[in-house]
Each structure stands twice: as structure tokens, then as C-alpha cells.
Coordinates of C-alpha atoms and ligand atoms in Angstrom, one line a residue:
M1 CA 28.1 6.7 3.7
A2 CA 24.8 5.8 5.4
D3 CA 21.7 5.6 3.2
K4 CA 19.2 8.4 3.5
R5 CA 16.2 7.6 5.7
L6 CA 13.0 7.3 3.6
F7 CA 10.0 8.9 5.2
T8 CA 8.0 7.7 2.2
P9 CA 5.3 5.2 1.3
G10 CA 7.8 2.9 -0.4
P11 CA 10.3 1.9 -1.4
L12 CA 11.1 2.5 2.2
T13 CA 13.9 2.1 4.7
T14 CA 14.6 -1.6 5.3
S15 CA 16.7 -3.2 8.0
E16 CA 20.3 -4.4 7.6
R17 CA 18.9 -7.9 8.2
V18 CA 16.5 -7.7 5.3
K19 CA 19.2 -6.3 3.0
R20 CA 21.7 -9.0 4.0
A21 CA 19.2 -11.8 3.1
M22 CA 19.7 -10.8 -0.5
L23 CA 23.4 -11.7 -0.6
R24 CA 22.7 -15.0 -2.3
D25 CA 22.2 -16.3 -5.8
L26 CA 19.5 -18.9 -6.0
G27 CA 18.4 -20.7 -9.1
S28 CA 14.7 -20.2 -9.9
R29 CA 14.2 -24.0 -10.1
D30 CA 16.3 -24.8 -7.1
S31 CA 14.5 -26.6 -4.3
A32 CA 15.8 -24.1 -1.7
F33 CA 14.2 -21.3 -3.7
I34 CA 10.9 -23.2 -4.2
Q35 CA 10.8 -23.6 -0.4
V36 CA 11.2 -19.8 0.0
V37 CA 8.2 -19.2 -2.3
R38 CA 6.1 -21.8 -0.5
E39 CA 6.9 -20.3 2.9
I40 CA 6.1 -16.8 1.7
R41 CA 2.7 -17.9 0.3
Q42 CA 1.8 -19.7 3.5
E43 CA 2.9 -16.8 5.7
L44 CA 0.9 -14.3 3.7
L45 CA -2.3 -16.3 4.2
K46 CA -1.6 -16.3 7.9
L47 CA -1.0 -12.6 8.0
G48 CA -4.2 -11.9 6.3
G49 CA -6.1 -14.2 8.8
V50 CA -7.2 -16.4 5.9
A51 CA -5.1 -19.5 6.3
N52 CA -8.3 -21.5 6.6
G53 CA -8.1 -23.2 3.2
E54 CA -10.5 -20.8 1.5
Y55 CA -7.9 -18.4 0.1
E56 CA -4.8 -18.7 -2.2
A57 CA -1.8 -16.5 -2.1
V58 CA -0.4 -15.7 -5.5
L59 CA 2.9 -13.7 -6.1
M60 CA 3.3 -11.6 -9.3
Q61 CA 6.4 -9.9 -10.6
G62 CA 6.4 -6.2 -10.8
S63 CA 5.4 -3.3 -8.6
G64 CA 2.1 -3.0 -6.8
T65 CA 0.3 -1.5 -9.9
F66 CA 1.2 -4.7 -11.8
G67 CA -0.4 -6.7 -9.1
I68 CA -3.6 -4.7 -9.2
E69 CA -3.7 -4.8 -13.0
S70 CA -3.2 -8.6 -12.8
V71 CA -6.2 -9.0 -10.5
V72 CA -8.5 -6.6 -12.3
G73 CA -7.6 -8.0 -15.7
T74 CA -8.0 -11.6 -14.6
V75 CA -11.0 -11.8 -12.3
V76 CA -13.6 -9.6 -13.9
P77 CA -15.3 -11.7 -16.5
P78 CA -15.7 -10.6 -20.1
D79 CA -19.4 -9.7 -19.4
G80 CA -18.6 -8.3 -16.0
K81 CA -18.8 -4.7 -14.8
L82 CA -16.6 -3.0 -12.2
L83 CA -17.7 -0.3 -9.8
V84 CA -14.6 1.6 -8.5
A85 CA -15.0 3.7 -5.4
I86 CA -12.7 6.6 -5.8
N87 CA -11.4 9.1 -3.2
G88 CA -7.9 9.5 -4.4
A89 CA -5.3 8.8 -7.1
Y90 CA -5.1 5.1 -6.5
G91 CA -8.8 4.6 -6.9
R92 CA -8.6 6.6 -10.1
R93 CA -5.7 4.4 -11.3
M94 CA -7.7 1.2 -10.7
A95 CA -10.6 2.7 -12.8
E96 CA -8.2 3.8 -15.5
M97 CA -6.6 0.4 -15.8
A98 CA -10.0 -1.3 -16.0
E99 CA -11.1 1.1 -18.7
R100 CA -7.9 0.4 -20.7
L101 CA -8.5 -3.3 -20.4
G102 CA -11.9 -2.7 -22.0
I103 CA -13.8 -3.6 -18.8
E104 CA -17.1 -1.8 -18.3
T105 CA -16.4 0.5 -15.4
I106 CA -18.4 2.8 -13.2
R107 CA -16.5 5.5 -11.3
Y108 CA -18.1 6.4 -8.0
T109 CA -16.1 9.5 -7.1
I110 CA -16.2 11.5 -3.9
P111 CA -13.9 14.2 -2.4
E112 CA -10.5 13.1 -1.3
N113 CA -11.1 14.2 2.3
Q114 CA -14.1 11.9 2.7
P115 CA -14.2 8.1 3.3
I116 CA -16.2 5.8 1.1
D117 CA -19.7 5.3 2.6
P118 CA -20.7 1.6 2.5
H119 CA -24.4 2.6 2.2
E120 CA -23.6 4.4 -1.0
I121 CA -21.9 1.3 -2.3
A122 CA -25.0 -0.8 -1.3
N123 CA -27.2 1.7 -3.1
A124 CA -25.1 1.6 -6.3
L125 CA -25.3 -2.1 -6.3
S126 CA -29.0 -2.3 -5.8
A127 CA -29.4 0.2 -8.6
D128 CA -27.4 -1.8 -11.1
A129 CA -27.7 -5.6 -11.2
F130 CA -24.9 -5.8 -13.8
I131 CA -22.1 -4.7 -11.5
S132 CA -20.2 -7.9 -10.8
H133 CA -17.2 -6.5 -8.9
V134 CA -16.4 -3.6 -6.6
G135 CA -12.9 -2.1 -6.3
V136 CA -11.8 0.0 -3.3
I137 CA -8.6 1.3 -1.8
H138 CA -8.0 0.4 1.9
C139 CA -5.5 3.2 2.8
E140 CA -5.7 5.8 0.1
T141 CA -2.0 6.7 0.2
T142 CA -2.9 9.9 -1.7
T143 CA -3.9 11.5 1.6
G144 CA -3.4 8.7 4.2
L145 CA -7.2 8.3 4.6
L146 CA -8.5 4.9 5.7
N147 CA -11.6 3.5 4.0
P148 CA -14.0 1.2 6.0
V149 CA -13.2 -2.0 4.0
A150 CA -14.9 -4.3 6.5
E151 CA -18.2 -2.5 6.2
I152 CA -17.9 -2.2 2.4
G153 CA -17.1 -5.9 2.2
E154 CA -20.3 -6.6 4.1
A155 CA -22.4 -4.5 1.8
V156 CA -20.8 -6.1 -1.3
R157 CA -21.3 -9.6 0.1
K158 CA -24.9 -9.0 1.0
A159 CA -25.5 -7.8 -2.6
G160 CA -23.9 -11.0 -3.9
R161 CA -21.0 -9.3 -5.7
L162 CA -17.2 -9.6 -5.3
L163 CA -14.8 -7.2 -3.7
I164 CA -11.3 -6.3 -4.8
V165 CA -9.3 -4.3 -2.1
D166 CA -6.1 -2.5 -2.9
A167 CA -4.4 -2.9 0.5
M168 CA -1.0 -1.9 -0.9
S169 CA 0.0 0.5 1.8
S170 CA -1.9 -1.2 4.7
F171 CA -1.3 -4.9 4.6
G172 CA 1.0 -5.9 7.4
G173 CA 0.8 -2.5 9.0
I174 CA -2.9 -2.3 10.0
E175 CA -4.7 -5.1 11.6
F176 CA -7.7 -6.1 9.5
D177 CA -9.3 -9.3 8.3
A178 CA -8.6 -10.0 4.7
S179 CA -11.7 -12.1 4.4
C180 CA -13.8 -8.9 4.1
A181 CA -12.7 -9.1 0.4
D182 CA -12.5 -11.7 -2.3
Y183 CA -9.2 -10.3 -3.6
I184 CA -6.7 -8.4 -1.5
V185 CA -3.6 -6.9 -3.2
S186 CA -0.4 -5.6 -1.7
S187 CA 3.3 -5.6 -2.5
A188 CA 6.7 -6.4 -1.1
N189 CA 8.0 -2.9 -0.3
K190 CA 5.3 -1.6 2.0
C191 CA 4.4 -2.5 5.6
I192 CA 6.1 -5.9 5.5
Q193 CA 9.3 -3.9 4.8
G194 CA 10.8 -5.9 2.0
V195 CA 12.4 -4.5 -1.1
P196 CA 10.6 -3.8 -4.4
G197 CA 10.2 -6.5 -7.0
F198 CA 6.8 -8.2 -6.7
A199 CA 3.2 -7.8 -5.6
F200 CA 0.9 -10.4 -4.2
A201 CA -2.8 -11.2 -4.1
L202 CA -4.9 -13.2 -1.6
A203 CA -7.8 -14.6 -3.6
R204 CA -10.9 -16.4 -2.4
R205 CA -10.5 -19.8 -4.1
V206 CA -14.0 -20.5 -5.3
P207 CA -14.5 -17.4 -7.5
F208 CA -10.8 -17.3 -8.4
A209 CA -10.8 -20.9 -9.7
A210 CA -13.5 -19.9 -12.2
T211 CA -11.4 -17.2 -13.8
E212 CA -9.3 -19.3 -16.1
G213 CA -8.8 -17.8 -19.6
W214 CA -10.3 -14.4 -18.7
S215 CA -7.1 -12.4 -18.7
H216 CA -6.1 -10.8 -22.0
S217 CA -2.5 -10.6 -20.8
L218 CA -0.1 -13.5 -20.8
S219 CA 2.3 -12.2 -18.2
L220 CA -0.3 -10.6 -15.9
D221 CA -2.6 -13.6 -15.9
L222 CA -3.1 -14.2 -12.2
H223 CA -4.9 -17.5 -12.7
A224 CA -2.1 -18.9 -14.9
Q225 CA 0.4 -17.6 -12.4
W226 CA -1.4 -19.5 -9.6
R227 CA -1.6 -22.7 -11.6
G228 CA 2.1 -22.4 -12.3
L229 CA 2.9 -22.0 -8.6
E230 CA 0.6 -24.9 -7.7
K231 CA 2.0 -27.2 -10.3
D232 CA 5.7 -27.1 -9.5
G233 CA 6.2 -24.3 -7.0
Q234 CA 7.9 -22.2 -9.7
F235 CA 7.2 -18.9 -11.3
R236 CA 6.2 -19.0 -15.0
F237 CA 8.8 -16.3 -15.9
T238 CA 12.0 -15.1 -14.2
P239 CA 11.2 -14.5 -10.5
P240 CA 12.7 -11.7 -8.4
T241 CA 14.8 -14.1 -6.4
H242 CA 16.6 -11.6 -4.3
A243 CA 13.5 -9.6 -3.5
L244 CA 11.8 -12.9 -2.4
L245 CA 14.8 -13.8 -0.1
A246 CA 14.5 -10.3 1.4
F247 CA 10.8 -10.7 1.8
R248 CA 11.0 -14.0 3.6
E249 CA 13.5 -12.3 6.1
A250 CA 11.1 -9.3 6.3
L251 CA 8.3 -11.7 7.3
A252 CA 10.5 -13.2 10.0
E253 CA 11.4 -9.7 11.2
L254 CA 7.7 -8.8 11.4
A255 CA 7.0 -11.9 13.5
D256 CA 10.0 -11.0 15.8
E257 CA 8.7 -7.5 16.2
G258 CA 5.4 -9.0 17.6
G259 CA 3.4 -9.3 14.4
V260 CA 1.1 -6.8 12.8
A261 CA -0.3 -5.4 16.1
A262 CA 3.2 -4.5 17.3
R263 CA 4.2 -3.0 14.0
A264 CA 1.0 -1.0 13.8
A265 CA 1.7 0.3 17.3
R266 CA 5.2 1.4 16.3
Y267 CA 3.8 3.2 13.2
A268 CA 1.2 4.8 15.4
R269 CA 4.0 6.1 17.8
N270 CA 5.8 7.5 14.8
R271 CA 2.6 9.3 13.8
T272 CA 2.1 10.7 17.3
I273 CA 5.6 12.3 17.1
L274 CA 4.7 13.9 13.8
W275 CA 1.3 15.0 15.0
E276 CA 2.8 16.7 18.1
G277 CA 6.0 18.0 16.5
L278 CA 4.5 19.3 13.2
G279 CA 1.6 20.7 15.2
T280 CA 4.0 22.7 17.3
L281 CA 5.6 23.9 14.1
G282 CA 2.2 25.2 13.1
L283 CA 1.6 22.9 10.1
E284 CA -1.9 22.0 9.2
E285 CA -3.0 18.4 8.6
Y286 CA -5.0 17.9 5.4
L287 CA -7.4 15.4 7.0
P288 CA -9.3 15.4 10.3
R289 CA -7.5 13.1 12.7
E290 CA -10.3 10.5 12.8
L291 CA -9.8 9.8 9.1
Q292 CA -6.0 9.5 9.2
S293 CA -4.1 6.2 9.1
H294 CA -0.8 5.6 10.8
I295 CA 0.7 4.9 7.4
I296 CA 1.3 8.4 5.9
L297 CA 0.2 11.9 6.8
S298 CA -0.6 14.8 4.4
Y299 CA 0.3 18.3 5.5
R300 CA -0.8 21.5 3.8
Y301 CA 2.0 23.8 2.6
P302 CA 2.6 26.6 5.1
R303 CA 0.9 29.8 3.9
H304 CA 4.0 31.9 3.5
E305 CA 5.7 33.4 0.5
A306 CA 9.1 32.0 1.5
F307 CA 7.9 28.4 1.4
R308 CA 8.8 26.3 -1.6
F309 CA 8.4 22.5 -1.4
E310 CA 11.4 21.8 -3.6
E311 CA 13.7 23.7 -1.2
L312 CA 12.3 22.0 1.9
Y313 CA 12.7 18.6 0.2
Q314 CA 16.3 19.4 -0.8
R315 CA 17.4 20.8 2.5
L316 CA 16.0 17.8 4.3
S317 CA 17.5 15.4 1.8
D318 CA 20.9 17.1 2.3
R319 CA 20.5 16.1 6.0
G320 CA 19.8 12.5 4.9
L321 CA 16.0 12.7 5.5
V322 CA 13.7 12.1 2.5
I323 CA 10.0 13.1 2.6
Y324 CA 7.4 12.8 -0.2
P325 CA 5.6 15.3 -2.4
G326 CA 1.8 15.6 -2.2
K327 CA -0.8 13.9 -4.4
V328 CA -4.0 15.6 -3.3
S329 CA -5.7 17.0 -6.4
D330 CA -7.2 20.2 -4.9
A331 CA -4.7 21.3 -2.2
D332 CA -1.0 21.9 -2.0
C333 CA 0.4 19.3 0.4
F334 CA 3.4 17.2 1.1
R335 CA 3.5 13.8 2.7
I336 CA 5.5 12.1 5.4
G337 CA 5.4 8.3 5.7
C338 CA 5.3 6.7 9.2
I339 CA 6.3 3.2 7.8
G340 CA 9.5 1.4 7.2
H341 CA 12.4 0.5 9.5
L342 CA 12.2 3.8 11.3
F343 CA 11.6 4.5 15.0
E344 CA 10.7 7.3 17.4
A345 CA 14.3 8.7 17.4
D346 CA 14.2 9.0 13.6
F347 CA 10.9 10.9 13.7
R348 CA 12.2 13.2 16.5
E349 CA 15.2 14.0 14.3
L350 CA 12.9 14.7 11.4
V351 CA 10.8 17.1 13.4
A352 CA 13.9 18.9 14.7
A353 CA 15.3 19.2 11.1
L354 CA 12.0 20.5 9.8
G355 CA 12.1 23.3 12.4
Q356 CA 15.7 24.2 11.4
V357 CA 14.9 24.1 7.7
F358 CA 11.9 26.4 8.1
D359 CA 14.2 28.8 10.0
E360 CA 16.8 28.7 7.2
M361 CA 14.0 29.3 4.6
G362 CA 12.6 32.2 6.5
V363 CA 9.3 30.5 7.0
P364 CA 8.1 31.6 10.4
V365 CA 7.2 29.0 13.1
P366 CA 4.6 30.0 15.7
A367 CA 6.0 31.6 18.9
G368 CA 7.6 28.9 21.1
G369 CA 7.2 26.4 18.4
R370 CA 10.8 25.8 17.5
A371 CA 11.6 22.1 17.7
Ligands
PLP1 C1 -2.8 2.3 -2.3 C2 -1.8 2.1 -3.4 N1 -2.1 1.5 -4.5 C3 -1.3 1.3 -5.5 C4 0.0 1.7 -5.4 C5 1.0 1.5 -6.6 O1 2.1 0.7 -6.2 P1 3.4 0.8 -7.1 O2 3.9 2.2 -7.0 O3 4.3 -0.2 -6.3 O4 3.1 0.3 -8.4 C6 0.5 2.4 -4.3 C7 1.8 2.9 -4.2 O5 2.2 3.6 -3.2 C8 -0.5 2.6 -3.2 O6 -0.1 3.3 -2.1

């Protein structure tokens, strides 16, 4: 039976080609495997536009959250202070992990339907000389909102502080220059369309090289991980060999598609089909269009007594189409991801299925709006 299609922010639908690349057993000290790791690290620097010798790419076992925690826990010094700009659940998560790590943390929180204003970050930094680092989410997957990381990066650099960007759901799917930040984090199973198993950070070498011994964690020590990779090309602890093989193939697949620009264009076409199709069905987008990414869209629940998200989810899932629950804190929403190995035909099918399911549920669709 064919796998269900995942209209989610990851793990997401991957290609046959990427899945097939995992059908090998490689020893973690084997030269062929070390070559895979080397190629991936080089390719990530190129993708970020930072293959100029100023950055290092470090891979870390675990999901994206482990990657963020390894960066936050390693690069903020014992006497440092982190300002986290929050307009969604992932910003809150970064602040929570910093607090748990005992890092002095300031939460700058704004509503989830507003982007972070770089001027506000500049003001916060000029008001507090002890803030050493700023953390921000590029695409807040909570809503799909894009924060202006280039402008925030400029404000942080002007103030002489360092910027950590969670680019989990944007890296490889949105064109941007990673050099706006000192640390950029993403993971294998997002826009590069690999399978889960590891995260990665691009780190500006000069500040990063000074972070030795700052991490309180052995396994999540990003600096020690880097030193290990540099020394002999190996991971310190068991690497996700199959996920790395899949990822190398996913990087080749991304290049074959035409790189990040072409992938972003495909995701944007997927989004257009959702915008048009779900608009016709009378669904309301949570964000104004100018704030939306082409990564994931949030839709408000239809205002009708017959609507229940669990039923919508199940009926779509029975048709092999998986959507995602909402995460917005002050509005009932569901989400549909535009990313993964999915194309216009898949999104047209999803729109048609949504129309049918609303019919079955007795949720009225505007006149003439049946897909
Ligand atoms: C922006 C962002 N940050 C962090 C994460 C956490 O990643 P993971 O679920 O792989 O730990 C996600 C997951 O979707 C995300 O979208």
C-alpha cells in the first residue's frame, strides 16, 4: 500500500530516490561514510551561501530541538544573556530551553500574527548592554509567519552582539543569506527533504571557536562535536548513518531540482493552489498574505457547529492525505504544509478532498465553492 502523503512540516513526504539511498549499512568509521559526512558539511555551507571559509557546518544527532539546544547550550557564555524574540511556540521553546539551562534569558514576546520588528530588537539591545546573544525564529512554523532575519541580523551586528537563527523550517526552501546570523540551525527532515535523525548548525568560526568548555552537556556540546568532526571526520557517538545517506541523496535531489530557488518556486506554487482552492471553500487564513511563507499555512476552523478537526483529519487520512493540527495559542486553526516531495497535482487532490469531506461532515461550502 502506498504511504499516505504528508502535508505537514516534517517529517514529510520524501522521494523514492531518497528512501532508496538508505538501503546500505555503513560503518561509522568507514572511509566511505566519513566521505558522506564531509560532502554533507561542505554542501550545507554552500547552500547557506557561507562557503567562504568563515563558517563551519556541524551535524548533531537528534531532532531539530536537540540542534537548537546544542547551540544555545554551547555558545552563550556562562556570564552571557540571551534575548529571545517570540511570536510563536518555537520562540517560546528556545526561551524555555535557555531558562532550563540556567542561562539568563529575556523574553521579548509579541502577538503571533505580527513579525518581529528589528527596531524593537535594536532598542532592547541599546537598553541592556549585558545581552550577549539574540535568538529568533526565521519561519515561525506555529503560524507560517516569516520574520525579517536579514534586518534583525543587521541590528544585532550593529549592536555588537551575536545572533542565533532557528531556520528549521526554512533552510533549503527559502532563499536567504545565512551570513545574517552567527549561528543558523536546521534539520534533515525539513526543506532539504531528508529523513529525521539529525540537526545541523552553521556557525561563524571566530565566535564559535571561543566556546570551548561552555556546554554543560556532554552529548549536546556543539563545540566538542565540531572538534570531533574536524579531527577524524567521525561523530563522537553513534551517527545516524542511514539518515545521513538519505540526506546526501536529498542534497543531490535539491541540486537536480534547480537548487533552493527552484524548490522555493515549487513550494510557492503549492501554496497558490491552497490559497485559491481553500479560498473557494470559504476557509479563512490566520495571517494576512504578506506575512505568510510558502512553508506552511494556518487556517481558522470554519465557524459551523458540524465542524470537528479530528473528524476532518481522520476523513482526509482515510484518503491517504495527512494534514496537521494548529499551534496558534489564541485561535482555533489547522495547518497544511506546502513542503516535501509533493507537487501541484497532490495539492489539487487535497483541495478536492477537503471539499468532499466538508460535504460529508455537513459543513457548508460557499455557493459555487465546491472543489
Ligand atoms: C521553527 C522550528 N523550530 C524547531 C522545531 C523543532 O524541531 P523538531 O520537532 O525536529 O525537534 C520545529 C519543528 O517543526 C520548527 O518548525
